[in-house]
Amino acid sequence: MQTWPGPRRIVVRAPEDPVEAVTEADACDAPLDVDTALIRGPLFGVAAQELDGGDSRWRVVSAVKEGCPQQARDALMDLLWLRAYEQSTPREERRALLPWIARMERERVDELTVLGTRFRVVRADEYAAVGPDGIEKPRPTDPDPVVQDGEESLSEGRIDANVVLDPDAPLTPSQATERLLMTGLVQTAATFPDDFREDARRAIVTHPDVVILPVTFRLVQRRLYNWQLGGSLHAAPYWARKSLVFSLSWFDPREKGYIAWDFGNRQDDARSCMAAATPEVAAVLEAYADAADRVQAERLDEIEVHGTLHRIARARRLVRMGPDGPEGPRPSDVNVQEPCQIRPRLDEDGVIHHDWEDEDEDEGARKDAEGSEADRV
């Protein structure tokens, strides 16, 4: 097994403009309120390396946000399928793509090379800073779009867009410090299974470098002393707040039984259901509705409702790097689903064939065969 003797040299640079200088100052102050790091566990995405061009650095082509390796494999299979489906794709390229798509429908494929590009399912560890007040909230300098009342809501940007996994890229002092601190990250707590901890220790040797991915944001909840995750990753606090508003006004009242799961009335929320509810339930729904309105109007990063603190957490992710590139799934990583077909079948001309069409063809052939046999009799 090829390994490096240790992490490579880090090049530190000064902030490039006044905005980055303010962000850097904010980042240097943030650790003063940090006691420890809370490690969530692995996330998975897809990275690609061009073998025929001049730039051989790995780049993220599917966001590192999936909780299961198979979900990332499905994302890669979907990426290949969409490329094969494009009308501009030559028949020869489609011929190269289709066997890989068929194989990924049956097998767990973590790496493949096709048409001069090397694809790999990559693994990241998610963590968050924790201080006396709990999990870190968004910082004042985190980029966050502002939408005024009456303006059309923005479409969420793609997580990890244009991200290059380059351990040689110069870093600001705060970025370099975080990278050095997280290089030795290893899960040693007894709450992790033995094979998980052994894989984590091995990864420090086989993949001694780390690359810190762009910051993301997710919802967390605390009731009494325990924090729980809620929802998925978001590229900015703005979209995490939109998710929190939806959770407070629509999802939580249904999950807790205050609104029926009647999908014929998808527009019903805590506010609209108050009039028909009993006084006790109406009071609960009013609290949820008021909280959702406050989060939206005041751009809050946390709010407490009925004893539960809802917070937007600042989530961090790191990808371990070795001599052959980013780390892939570990043997101890859990797959919660099996490979399967997620798109209709394509032929070499880019024509879609649905399963029911194949069944009709098989049924027609069977009837023709039965008819021929009857004629012979």
Short mmCIF file of C-alpha atoms in Angstrom, two decimals:
data_model
loop_
_atom_site.label_atom_id
_atom_site.label_comp_id
_atom_site.label_asym_id
_atom_site.label_seq_id
_atom_site.Cartn_x
_atom_site.Cartn_y
_atom_site.Cartn_z
CA MET A 1 0.00 0.00 0.00
CA GLN A 2 1.46 3.36 -1.04
CA THR A 3 1.55 5.96 1.72
CA TRP A 4 3.08 9.35 2.40
CA PRO A 5 5.41 9.99 5.32
CA GLY A 6 3.03 12.70 6.55
CA PRO A 7 1.06 15.82 5.58
CA ARG A 8 2.61 17.96 2.87
CA ARG A 9 3.83 21.52 3.30
CA ILE A 10 1.11 24.18 3.62
CA VAL A 11 1.57 27.48 1.81
CA VAL A 12 0.05 30.40 3.73
CA ARG A 13 -1.03 33.57 1.92
CA ALA A 14 -2.44 36.92 2.98
CA PRO A 15 -6.11 37.82 2.37
CA GLU A 16 -6.58 38.97 -1.22
CA ASP A 17 -9.11 41.79 -0.70
CA PRO A 18 -10.87 43.76 2.08
CA VAL A 19 -13.84 41.37 2.15
CA GLU A 20 -11.60 38.36 2.65
CA ALA A 21 -9.64 40.30 5.28
CA VAL A 22 -12.82 40.86 7.33
CA THR A 23 -13.78 37.19 6.90
CA GLU A 24 -10.30 36.20 8.05
CA ALA A 25 -10.56 38.37 11.16
CA ASP A 26 -13.93 36.82 11.97
CA ALA A 27 -12.48 33.33 11.50
CA CYS A 28 -9.56 34.13 13.81
CA ASP A 29 -11.94 35.29 16.56
CA ALA A 30 -14.33 32.32 16.27
CA PRO A 31 -12.05 29.72 17.97
CA LEU A 32 -12.08 31.81 21.15
CA ASP A 33 -15.60 30.50 21.80
CA VAL A 34 -14.88 26.87 20.81
CA ASP A 35 -14.43 24.08 23.34
CA THR A 36 -14.41 21.06 21.05
CA ALA A 37 -15.54 19.66 17.72
CA LEU A 38 -18.64 17.55 17.29
CA ILE A 39 -18.11 14.81 14.70
CA ARG A 40 -21.24 13.71 12.92
CA GLY A 41 -19.94 11.00 10.63
CA PRO A 42 -19.23 10.43 6.94
CA LEU A 43 -20.76 12.08 3.90
CA PHE A 44 -20.23 11.02 0.29
CA GLY A 45 -20.07 12.62 -3.16
CA VAL A 46 -18.31 12.22 -6.49
CA ALA A 47 -15.04 13.69 -7.73
CA ALA A 48 -13.50 13.54 -11.21
CA GLN A 49 -9.98 13.79 -12.62
CA GLU A 50 -9.27 14.61 -16.26
CA LEU A 51 -6.57 12.29 -17.60
CA ASP A 52 -6.16 13.82 -21.05
CA GLY A 53 -5.88 17.51 -20.14
CA GLY A 54 -3.21 19.62 -18.48
CA ASP A 55 -5.02 20.05 -15.14
CA SER A 56 -5.06 16.71 -13.33
CA ARG A 57 -6.50 18.02 -10.05
CA TRP A 58 -9.59 16.33 -8.71
CA ARG A 59 -12.81 18.39 -8.81
CA VAL A 60 -16.16 17.74 -7.16
CA VAL A 61 -18.84 16.88 -9.73
CA SER A 62 -21.57 15.75 -7.31
CA ALA A 63 -21.86 17.47 -3.94
CA VAL A 64 -20.35 15.70 -0.94
CA LYS A 65 -23.61 15.60 1.00
CA GLU A 66 -24.98 12.06 0.79
CA GLY A 67 -25.25 10.02 3.98
CA CYS A 68 -24.67 6.67 2.26
CA PRO A 69 -22.03 5.55 -0.28
CA GLN A 70 -24.70 4.03 -2.54
CA GLN A 71 -26.47 7.38 -2.82
CA ALA A 72 -23.24 8.85 -4.20
CA ARG A 73 -22.88 5.90 -6.59
CA ASP A 74 -26.42 6.56 -7.79
CA ALA A 75 -25.50 10.21 -8.34
CA LEU A 76 -22.54 9.13 -10.46
CA MET A 77 -24.69 6.69 -12.42
CA ASP A 78 -27.21 9.47 -13.02
CA LEU A 79 -24.44 11.80 -14.20
CA LEU A 80 -23.28 9.20 -16.74
CA TRP A 81 -26.85 8.50 -17.87
CA LEU A 82 -27.58 12.18 -18.49
CA ARG A 83 -24.41 12.50 -20.53
CA ALA A 84 -25.39 9.47 -22.60
CA TYR A 85 -28.88 10.87 -23.08
CA GLU A 86 -27.69 14.20 -24.51
CA GLN A 87 -28.47 14.47 -28.21
CA SER A 88 -25.02 15.95 -28.85
CA THR A 89 -23.27 12.87 -27.43
CA PRO A 90 -21.70 10.83 -30.27
CA ARG A 91 -22.78 7.22 -30.62
CA GLU A 92 -19.24 6.01 -29.87
CA GLU A 93 -19.23 7.85 -26.53
CA ARG A 94 -22.65 6.47 -25.67
CA ARG A 95 -21.33 2.98 -26.38
CA ALA A 96 -18.58 3.59 -23.81
CA LEU A 97 -20.97 4.94 -21.15
CA LEU A 98 -23.80 2.42 -21.34
CA PRO A 99 -21.86 -0.64 -20.04
CA TRP A 100 -20.80 1.30 -16.96
CA ILE A 101 -24.38 2.40 -16.32
CA ALA A 102 -25.58 -1.20 -16.61
CA ARG A 103 -22.85 -2.42 -14.27
CA MET A 104 -23.61 0.24 -11.64
CA GLU A 105 -27.23 -0.88 -11.62
CA ARG A 106 -26.02 -4.27 -10.31
CA GLU A 107 -22.72 -3.65 -8.49
CA ARG A 108 -21.20 -1.25 -5.96
CA VAL A 109 -18.73 0.60 -8.16
CA ASP A 110 -16.66 3.22 -6.32
CA GLU A 111 -14.33 4.16 -9.17
CA LEU A 112 -14.33 4.03 -12.96
CA THR A 113 -12.53 5.58 -15.90
CA VAL A 114 -14.43 6.38 -19.08
CA LEU A 115 -13.79 8.76 -22.01
CA GLY A 116 -10.61 10.16 -20.49
CA THR A 117 -12.14 10.99 -17.09
CA ARG A 118 -11.58 9.17 -13.85
CA PHE A 119 -14.56 9.23 -11.48
CA ARG A 120 -14.46 8.30 -7.80
CA VAL A 121 -16.95 8.17 -4.96
CA VAL A 122 -15.29 10.25 -2.24
CA ARG A 123 -15.75 10.32 1.50
CA ALA A 124 -15.77 13.29 3.87
CA ASP A 125 -16.09 13.64 7.64
CA GLU A 126 -18.63 16.21 8.82
CA TYR A 127 -17.93 18.15 12.00
CA ALA A 128 -19.00 21.33 13.78
CA ALA A 129 -17.44 23.62 16.37
CA VAL A 130 -19.04 23.49 19.81
CA GLY A 131 -18.76 26.12 22.53
CA PRO A 132 -20.48 26.98 25.80
CA ASP A 133 -23.61 27.98 23.85
CA GLY A 134 -23.68 24.75 21.84
CA ILE A 135 -23.11 24.13 18.13
CA GLU A 136 -21.72 27.11 16.25
CA LYS A 137 -24.23 29.27 14.39
CA PRO A 138 -23.56 31.14 11.12
CA ARG A 139 -20.90 33.82 11.38
CA PRO A 140 -21.59 37.45 10.45
CA THR A 141 -19.21 37.15 7.49
CA ASP A 142 -20.72 33.96 6.03
CA PRO A 143 -22.10 34.89 2.58
CA ASP A 144 -25.87 35.11 2.82
CA PRO A 145 -28.23 36.53 0.18
CA VAL A 146 -30.83 39.00 1.37
CA VAL A 147 -34.31 38.90 -0.16
CA GLN A 148 -36.59 41.82 0.64
CA ASP A 149 -40.31 41.38 1.30
CA GLY A 150 -42.19 41.04 -1.96
CA GLU A 151 -39.16 39.90 -3.93
CA GLU A 152 -39.11 36.51 -5.59
CA SER A 153 -37.41 33.82 -3.55
CA LEU A 154 -33.98 32.78 -4.80
CA SER A 155 -33.14 29.36 -6.17
CA GLU A 156 -30.66 27.51 -3.99
CA GLY A 157 -27.13 27.34 -5.30
CA ARG A 158 -25.43 23.99 -5.73
CA ILE A 159 -23.27 22.85 -2.85
CA ASP A 160 -19.59 22.35 -3.80
CA ALA A 161 -20.00 24.06 -7.17
CA ASN A 162 -16.60 24.41 -8.89
CA VAL A 163 -14.74 22.97 -5.88
CA VAL A 164 -11.23 21.66 -6.62
CA LEU A 165 -9.60 19.23 -4.17
CA ASP A 166 -6.16 20.79 -4.17
CA PRO A 167 -4.02 20.20 -1.03
CA ASP A 168 -1.30 22.42 -2.55
CA ALA A 169 -3.50 25.52 -2.84
CA PRO A 170 -2.29 28.46 -0.70
CA LEU A 171 -4.45 29.11 2.37
CA THR A 172 -5.16 32.08 4.61
CA PRO A 173 -3.83 31.79 8.20
CA SER A 174 -7.22 30.71 9.60
CA GLN A 175 -7.70 28.15 6.83
CA ALA A 176 -4.21 26.75 7.39
CA THR A 177 -4.82 26.54 11.14
CA GLU A 178 -8.07 24.65 10.70
CA ARG A 179 -6.46 22.26 8.27
CA LEU A 180 -3.56 21.55 10.65
CA LEU A 181 -5.95 21.00 13.56
CA MET A 182 -8.14 18.60 11.58
CA THR A 183 -5.36 16.61 9.91
CA GLY A 184 -5.22 14.27 12.89
CA LEU A 185 -8.98 13.85 13.20
CA VAL A 186 -9.76 10.28 14.19
CA GLN A 187 -12.86 8.80 15.81
CA THR A 188 -11.73 7.01 18.97
CA ALA A 189 -14.85 7.16 21.16
CA ALA A 190 -16.25 3.84 22.30
CA THR A 191 -19.60 4.78 20.78
CA PHE A 192 -18.09 4.03 17.36
CA PRO A 193 -17.80 0.35 16.30
CA ASP A 194 -14.36 -1.25 16.45
CA ASP A 195 -14.02 -1.61 12.67
CA PHE A 196 -15.03 2.04 12.20
CA ARG A 197 -12.32 3.21 14.61
CA GLU A 198 -9.72 0.94 13.01
CA ASP A 199 -10.52 2.32 9.55
CA ALA A 200 -10.22 5.87 10.93
CA ARG A 201 -6.76 5.18 12.34
CA ARG A 202 -5.66 3.57 9.08
CA ALA A 203 -6.88 6.55 7.05
CA ILE A 204 -4.48 8.91 8.82
CA VAL A 205 -1.61 6.84 7.42
CA THR A 206 -2.96 6.14 3.93
CA HIS A 207 -4.47 9.62 3.43
CA PRO A 208 -2.48 11.97 5.69
CA ASP A 209 -3.57 15.24 4.04
CA VAL A 210 -6.94 16.91 4.27
CA VAL A 211 -8.86 19.42 2.19
CA ILE A 212 -11.54 21.49 3.91
CA LEU A 213 -14.67 21.87 1.80
CA PRO A 214 -16.77 25.05 1.70
CA VAL A 215 -18.89 25.71 4.77
CA THR A 216 -22.48 24.47 4.73
CA PHE A 217 -25.46 24.92 7.02
CA ARG A 218 -28.01 22.50 8.45
CA LEU A 219 -30.81 22.46 11.02
CA VAL A 220 -30.22 21.04 14.49
CA GLN A 221 -32.51 20.71 17.48
CA ARG A 222 -31.83 20.58 21.21
CA ARG A 223 -34.29 19.34 23.78
CA LEU A 224 -32.82 19.39 27.29
CA TYR A 225 -29.13 18.58 26.67
CA ASN A 226 -29.09 16.50 23.47
CA TRP A 227 -28.54 17.87 19.96
CA GLN A 228 -30.20 16.15 17.00
CA LEU A 229 -29.75 16.71 13.29
CA GLY A 230 -32.64 17.78 11.11
CA GLY A 231 -32.83 18.24 7.36
CA SER A 232 -30.07 18.31 4.77
CA LEU A 233 -27.08 20.54 4.02
CA HIS A 234 -27.57 24.01 2.56
CA ALA A 235 -25.15 26.32 0.77
CA ALA A 236 -26.05 29.44 2.79
CA PRO A 237 -27.98 30.37 5.98
CA TYR A 238 -30.75 31.86 3.81
CA TRP A 239 -31.84 28.44 2.53
CA ALA A 240 -31.42 26.83 5.95
CA ARG A 241 -33.82 29.47 7.32
CA LYS A 242 -36.32 28.67 4.54
CA SER A 243 -36.07 25.02 5.57
CA LEU A 244 -36.61 25.98 9.22
CA VAL A 245 -39.70 28.05 8.30
CA PHE A 246 -41.13 25.05 6.43
CA SER A 247 -40.32 22.73 9.31
CA LEU A 248 -42.01 24.95 11.91
CA SER A 249 -45.08 25.82 9.85
CA TRP A 250 -45.70 22.55 7.97
CA PHE A 251 -43.63 19.52 8.93
CA ASP A 252 -43.33 19.66 12.74
CA PRO A 253 -47.09 20.13 13.38
CA ARG A 254 -47.76 17.06 11.22
CA GLU A 255 -44.97 14.99 12.73
CA LYS A 256 -46.27 15.71 16.24
CA GLY A 257 -49.88 14.95 15.29
CA TYR A 258 -51.37 18.45 15.43
CA ILE A 259 -52.19 18.38 11.69
CA ALA A 260 -53.26 15.24 9.83
CA TRP A 261 -51.02 13.82 7.12
CA ASP A 262 -53.60 14.58 4.44
CA PHE A 263 -51.61 15.07 1.27
CA GLY A 264 -54.72 16.29 -0.50
CA ASN A 265 -54.31 19.50 1.50
CA ARG A 266 -50.63 20.23 1.03
CA GLN A 267 -51.17 23.98 1.47
CA ASP A 268 -52.47 23.61 5.02
CA ASP A 269 -50.02 24.85 7.63
CA ALA A 270 -50.02 25.80 11.28
CA ARG A 271 -51.61 29.19 10.59
CA SER A 272 -54.41 28.00 8.30
CA CYS A 273 -55.38 25.07 10.55
CA MET A 274 -55.82 27.10 13.75
CA ALA A 275 -59.49 28.03 13.18
CA ALA A 276 -60.67 24.41 12.92
CA ALA A 277 -58.58 23.12 15.84
CA THR A 278 -59.52 22.74 19.49
CA PRO A 279 -58.39 25.61 21.74
CA GLU A 280 -55.48 23.57 23.10
CA VAL A 281 -54.23 22.53 19.64
CA ALA A 282 -54.84 26.04 18.26
CA ALA A 283 -52.53 27.46 20.94
CA VAL A 284 -49.79 25.03 19.91
CA LEU A 285 -50.24 25.80 16.22
CA GLU A 286 -50.15 29.53 16.91
CA ALA A 287 -46.78 29.13 18.63
CA TYR A 288 -45.40 27.26 15.61
CA ALA A 289 -46.83 29.80 13.17
CA ASP A 290 -45.50 32.79 15.15
CA ALA A 291 -42.05 31.18 15.36
CA ALA A 292 -41.98 30.56 11.60
CA ASP A 293 -43.02 34.16 10.93
CA ARG A 294 -40.30 35.51 13.22
CA VAL A 295 -37.57 33.38 11.62
CA GLN A 296 -38.57 34.67 8.20
CA ALA A 297 -39.09 38.33 9.11
CA GLU A 298 -36.14 38.75 11.48
CA ARG A 299 -33.70 36.36 9.74
CA LEU A 300 -33.18 34.45 12.99
CA ASP A 301 -30.61 31.69 13.30
CA GLU A 302 -32.37 30.03 16.24
CA ILE A 303 -35.72 29.99 18.00
CA GLU A 304 -37.30 27.94 20.79
CA VAL A 305 -40.77 26.42 20.45
CA HIS A 306 -42.45 24.24 23.08
CA GLY A 307 -39.20 23.38 24.83
CA THR A 308 -37.22 22.59 21.68
CA LEU A 309 -34.45 24.90 20.50
CA HIS A 310 -34.20 25.01 16.70
CA ARG A 311 -30.86 26.30 15.41
CA ILE A 312 -29.06 26.77 12.11
CA ALA A 313 -25.67 25.11 12.57
CA ARG A 314 -22.46 25.89 10.72
CA ALA A 315 -21.31 22.53 9.37
CA ARG A 316 -17.77 21.74 8.19
CA ARG A 317 -16.48 18.85 6.06
CA LEU A 318 -13.05 17.49 5.32
CA VAL A 319 -11.85 15.10 2.62
CA ARG A 320 -8.74 13.06 3.32
CA MET A 321 -6.16 12.99 0.49
CA GLY A 322 -3.48 10.44 -0.30
CA PRO A 323 -0.92 9.90 -3.07
CA ASP A 324 -3.66 8.61 -5.39
CA GLY A 325 -6.18 11.34 -4.64
CA PRO A 326 -9.23 11.66 -2.35
CA GLU A 327 -10.27 8.89 0.00
CA GLY A 328 -13.12 6.66 -1.08
CA PRO A 329 -15.64 4.75 1.09
CA ARG A 330 -14.17 2.71 3.91
CA PRO A 331 -15.06 -0.97 4.53
CA SER A 332 -16.91 0.03 7.70
CA ASP A 333 -19.11 2.62 6.00
CA VAL A 334 -22.73 1.47 6.00
CA ASN A 335 -24.82 1.16 2.84
CA VAL A 336 -28.51 1.59 3.58
CA GLN A 337 -29.63 0.61 0.08
CA GLU A 338 -28.60 -1.72 -2.73
CA PRO A 339 -27.67 -0.86 -6.33
CA CYS A 340 -30.69 -0.57 -8.59
CA GLN A 341 -31.90 0.91 -11.86
CA ILE A 342 -32.80 4.59 -11.37
CA ARG A 343 -33.29 5.66 -15.01
CA PRO A 344 -34.96 4.06 -18.04
CA ARG A 345 -32.79 1.97 -20.33
CA LEU A 346 -31.01 3.76 -23.17
CA ASP A 347 -29.84 2.23 -26.43
CA GLU A 348 -26.77 3.26 -28.42
CA ASP A 349 -28.80 5.84 -30.34
CA GLY A 350 -29.97 7.57 -27.16
CA VAL A 351 -33.52 6.22 -27.42
CA ILE A 352 -35.29 5.49 -24.12
CA HIS A 353 -36.83 2.03 -23.60
CA HIS A 354 -39.20 1.52 -20.67
CA ASP A 355 -39.57 -1.80 -18.89
CA TRP A 356 -43.22 -2.10 -19.84
CA GLU A 357 -42.29 -1.85 -23.52
CA ASP A 358 -39.90 -4.78 -23.12
CA GLU A 359 -42.63 -6.73 -21.32
CA ASP A 360 -45.07 -6.04 -24.16
CA GLU A 361 -42.48 -7.21 -26.69
CA ASP A 362 -41.84 -10.39 -24.69
CA GLU A 363 -45.59 -11.03 -24.36
CA GLY A 364 -46.08 -10.48 -28.11
CA ALA A 365 -43.24 -12.88 -28.92
CA ARG A 366 -44.73 -15.48 -26.56
CA LYS A 367 -48.16 -15.24 -28.17
CA ASP A 368 -46.62 -15.48 -31.64
CA ALA A 369 -44.78 -18.61 -30.56
CA GLU A 370 -47.96 -20.11 -29.09
CA GLY A 371 -49.82 -19.32 -32.31
CA SER A 372 -47.18 -20.98 -34.43
CA GLU A 373 -47.29 -24.06 -32.22
CA ALA A 374 -51.10 -24.20 -32.52
CA ASP A 375 -50.84 -23.97 -36.30
CA ARG A 376 -48.45 -26.91 -36.34
CA VAL A 377 -50.83 -28.98 -34.22
#
